[in-house]
mmCIF file of C-alpha atoms in Angstrom:
data_model
loop_
_atom_site.group_PDB
_atom_site.id
_atom_site.type_symbol
_atom_site.label_atom_id
_atom_site.label_comp_id
_atom_site.label_asym_id
_atom_site.label_seq_id
_atom_site.Cartn_x
_atom_site.Cartn_y
_atom_site.Cartn_z
ATOM 1 C CA GLY A 249 -0.008 -0.011 0.013
ATOM 2 C CA VAL A 250 0.787 3.579 -0.282
ATOM 3 C CA TYR A 251 -0.007 5.988 2.436
ATOM 4 C CA GLN A 252 0.238 9.537 3.621
ATOM 5 C CA ASN A 253 1.634 10.442 6.974
ATOM 6 C CA PHE A 254 -0.545 13.516 7.743
ATOM 7 C CA ASP A 255 0.856 14.087 11.201
ATOM 8 C CA LYS A 256 4.519 14.154 10.223
ATOM 9 C CA ASP A 257 3.806 16.062 6.980
ATOM 10 C CA LEU A 258 1.945 18.895 8.284
ATOM 11 C CA CYS A 259 4.487 19.520 11.191
ATOM 12 C CA SER A 260 7.401 19.434 8.627
ATOM 13 C CA VAL A 261 5.688 21.754 6.240
ATOM 14 C CA LEU A 262 5.201 24.247 9.061
ATOM 15 C CA LYS A 263 8.671 24.013 10.478
ATOM 16 C CA ASN A 264 10.103 24.385 6.875
ATOM 17 C CA ALA A 265 7.974 27.413 6.408
ATOM 18 C CA LEU A 266 8.806 29.346 9.520
ATOM 19 C CA ILE A 267 9.665 32.493 7.637
ATOM 20 C CA GLN A 268 6.066 32.601 6.169
ATOM 21 C CA VAL A 269 4.357 31.522 9.398
ATOM 22 C CA ASP A 270 6.206 34.266 11.412
ATOM 23 C CA ARG A 271 4.541 36.948 9.092
ATOM 24 C CA TYR A 272 1.449 36.235 11.138
ATOM 25 C CA LYS A 273 0.211 36.959 14.587
ATOM 26 C CA ARG A 274 -2.076 33.960 14.799
ATOM 27 C CA LEU A 275 -2.266 30.503 13.015
ATOM 28 C CA TYR A 276 -5.416 28.546 13.031
ATOM 29 C CA LEU A 277 -6.166 25.096 11.631
ATOM 30 C CA VAL A 278 -9.906 25.065 10.447
ATOM 31 C CA SER A 279 -11.295 21.559 11.035
ATOM 32 C CA PRO A 280 -14.845 21.348 10.834
ATOM 33 C CA GLU A 281 -14.737 17.409 10.924
ATOM 34 C CA PRO A 282 -12.084 16.793 13.912
ATOM 35 C CA GLY A 283 -12.716 12.954 13.578
ATOM 36 C CA ARG A 284 -11.827 12.987 9.837
ATOM 37 C CA ASN A 285 -8.753 15.386 10.405
ATOM 38 C CA ARG A 286 -7.362 13.442 13.556
ATOM 39 C CA ASP A 287 -3.867 13.100 12.005
ATOM 40 C CA ILE A 288 -3.774 16.690 10.704
ATOM 41 C CA ILE A 289 -4.766 17.879 14.119
ATOM 42 C CA ALA A 290 -2.067 15.826 15.728
ATOM 43 C CA GLY A 291 0.562 17.457 13.306
ATOM 44 C CA PHE A 292 -0.638 20.892 13.895
ATOM 45 C CA ASN A 293 -0.426 20.414 17.842
ATOM 46 C CA LYS A 294 3.059 19.006 17.468
ATOM 47 C CA PHE A 295 4.125 22.172 15.489
ATOM 48 C CA SER A 296 2.027 24.475 17.917
ATOM 49 C CA LYS A 297 4.297 23.270 20.763
ATOM 50 C CA THR A 298 7.484 24.394 18.982
ATOM 51 C CA THR A 299 6.336 27.960 18.026
ATOM 52 C CA LYS A 300 5.752 31.352 19.794
ATOM 53 C CA ILE A 301 3.040 32.224 17.436
ATOM 54 C CA ILE A 302 -0.359 31.987 18.894
ATOM 55 C CA THR A 303 -2.192 28.897 17.402
ATOM 56 C CA GLY A 304 -5.676 27.312 17.650
ATOM 57 C CA ILE A 305 -8.102 25.016 16.091
ATOM 58 C CA LYS A 306 -11.427 26.378 14.716
ATOM 59 C CA ALA A 307 -14.380 23.994 14.205
ATOM 60 C CA GLY A 308 -15.531 26.551 11.301
ATOM 61 C CA ILE A 309 -14.935 30.020 10.007
ATOM 62 C CA ASN A 310 -17.073 32.947 11.208
ATOM 63 C CA THR A 311 -16.082 35.731 8.939
ATOM 64 C CA ALA A 312 -16.527 38.301 11.669
ATOM 65 C CA ASP A 313 -13.634 36.597 13.583
ATOM 66 C CA ILE A 314 -10.965 36.858 10.687
ATOM 67 C CA LYS A 315 -8.667 39.559 11.393
ATOM 68 C CA LYS A 316 -5.429 41.021 9.911
ATOM 69 C CA GLY A 317 -2.413 39.027 11.029
ATOM 70 C CA ASP A 318 -4.343 35.709 10.891
ATOM 71 C CA ALA A 319 -3.337 32.751 8.906
ATOM 72 C CA PHE A 320 -5.362 29.614 8.188
ATOM 73 C CA ILE A 321 -4.554 25.926 7.299
ATOM 74 C CA VAL A 322 -7.654 24.857 5.543
ATOM 75 C CA PRO A 323 -8.238 21.092 4.795
ATOM 76 C CA GLU A 324 -11.886 21.856 3.474
ATOM 77 C CA ASP A 325 -12.836 23.973 0.517
ATOM 78 C CA ARG A 326 -15.959 25.352 1.889
ATOM 79 C CA GLU A 327 -14.033 27.230 4.627
ATOM 80 C CA LEU A 328 -11.418 28.167 2.059
ATOM 81 C CA VAL A 329 -14.086 30.168 0.096
ATOM 82 C CA GLU A 330 -15.368 32.030 3.159
ATOM 83 C CA ILE A 331 -11.945 33.154 4.039
ATOM 84 C CA ILE A 332 -11.149 34.396 0.519
ATOM 85 C CA LYS A 333 -14.560 36.220 0.560
ATOM 86 C CA SER A 334 -13.680 37.779 3.844
ATOM 87 C CA VAL A 335 -10.325 38.942 2.651
ATOM 88 C CA GLU A 336 -11.711 40.469 -0.438
ATOM 89 C CA ALA A 337 -14.611 42.173 1.417
ATOM 90 C CA ASN A 338 -12.076 43.657 3.773
ATOM 91 C CA GLN A 339 -9.747 44.732 1.057
ATOM 92 C CA TRP A 340 -6.809 42.888 2.692
ATOM 93 C CA GLN A 341 -3.947 41.424 0.776
ATOM 94 C CA LEU A 342 -3.748 37.783 0.683
ATOM 95 C CA GLY A 343 -0.385 36.388 1.724
ATOM 96 C CA LYS A 344 0.462 39.591 3.533
ATOM 97 C CA GLU A 345 -2.317 40.489 5.962
ATOM 98 C CA VAL A 346 -4.034 37.201 5.918
ATOM 99 C CA GLY A 347 -2.480 33.923 4.974
ATOM 100 C CA ILE A 348 -4.041 30.653 3.654
ATOM 101 C CA LEU A 349 -2.456 27.247 3.385
ATOM 102 C CA SER A 350 -4.960 24.799 1.701
ATOM 103 C CA TYR A 351 -4.869 20.964 1.610
ATOM 104 C CA ASN A 352 -5.009 19.129 -1.849
ATOM 105 C CA GLU A 353 -3.862 20.736 -5.045
ATOM 106 C CA THR A 354 -6.587 21.408 -7.640
ATOM 107 C CA THR A 355 -6.272 23.532 -10.880
ATOM 108 C CA LEU A 356 -8.840 25.888 -9.419
ATOM 109 C CA LYS A 357 -6.521 26.688 -6.565
ATOM 110 C CA SER A 358 -3.889 27.665 -9.015
ATOM 111 C CA VAL A 359 -6.071 30.525 -10.162
ATOM 112 C CA ILE A 360 -8.390 31.804 -7.594
ATOM 113 C CA ALA A 361 -7.471 34.722 -5.546
ATOM 114 C CA GLY A 362 -4.281 35.050 -7.612
ATOM 115 C CA GLY A 363 -3.214 31.545 -6.368
ATOM 116 C CA ILE A 364 -3.638 29.525 -3.238
ATOM 117 C CA THR A 365 -0.687 27.956 -1.680
ATOM 118 C CA THR A 366 -1.344 24.089 -1.242
ATOM 119 C CA ILE A 367 0.022 21.272 0.669
ATOM 120 C CA THR A 368 -0.655 17.964 -1.132
ATOM 121 C CA SER A 369 0.270 14.403 -1.512
ATOM 122 C CA ASP A 370 2.025 13.769 -4.788
ATOM 123 C CA PHE A 371 -0.663 11.903 -6.451
ATOM 124 C CA ARG A 372 1.413 11.029 -9.518
ATOM 125 C CA ALA A 373 4.062 9.490 -7.280
ATOM 126 C CA MET A 374 1.348 7.583 -5.469
ATOM 127 C CA GLY A 375 -0.071 6.242 -8.793
ATOM 128 C CA LYS A 376 3.373 5.271 -9.927
ATOM 129 C CA SER A 377 4.115 3.447 -6.902
ATOM 130 C CA ILE A 378 0.955 1.428 -6.883
ATOM 131 C CA ILE A 379 1.467 0.644 -10.515
ATOM 132 C CA GLU A 380 4.854 -0.575 -9.683
ATOM 133 C CA MET A 381 3.679 -2.833 -6.854
ATOM 134 C CA VAL A 382 0.746 -4.285 -8.892
ATOM 135 C CA THR A 383 3.033 -5.117 -11.808
ATOM 136 C CA SER A 384 6.006 -6.340 -9.996
ATOM 137 C CA GLY A 385 4.055 -8.183 -7.356
ATOM 138 C CA LYS A 386 5.980 -6.300 -4.595
ATOM 139 C CA ARG A 387 4.197 -6.108 -1.159
ATOM 140 C CA GLU A 388 5.355 -3.253 0.915
ATOM 141 C CA MET A 389 4.032 -0.126 2.612
ATOM 142 C CA LEU A 390 5.373 3.052 1.177
ATOM 143 C CA GLU A 391 4.928 6.617 2.551
ATOM 144 C CA ASN A 392 3.924 8.714 -0.234
ATOM 145 C CA PRO A 393 5.767 12.125 -0.770
ATOM 146 C CA PHE A 394 4.189 15.327 0.332
ATOM 147 C CA THR A 395 4.768 18.472 -1.487
ATOM 148 C CA VAL A 396 4.164 22.256 -1.067
ATOM 149 C CA ILE A 397 3.016 24.371 -4.138
ATOM 150 C CA ASP A 398 3.997 27.842 -3.070
ATOM 151 C CA ARG A 399 1.797 30.591 -4.310
ATOM 152 C CA LYS A 400 0.947 34.067 -3.178
ATOM 153 C CA SER A 401 -1.630 33.054 -0.432
ATOM 154 C CA PHE A 402 0.848 32.191 2.349
#
């Protein structure tokens, strides 16, 4: 099988992006389905223990609570849209005054709001690994690579 280590991946991404993270006063993980995002929450909590930035987990987005200096890690697209709408309504600059780091690359995220920074499993590598295992008969467990696609939102 091929798997993604959400816990380790998110913590590593955030540690490697400290310059970007330090631009913000507060960093929130938006997780409307905590049971579904258990490993992501664990990685976020690990990172939170290593930083001086104010961190927190939000069950959803209330646009009135979004402030300049906030950055959001957003696993679900519904919350992503609400944050972008709030940033635009307040005429804030995405990636400077409010940051967004979204899960799972899609072509839409490459164009909306000037481009959304994403953290994503390398789905091509995953497919290649699975094909190799099936065609060769290999039985193993592989951790799939995790990548950051850096755009102007974070």
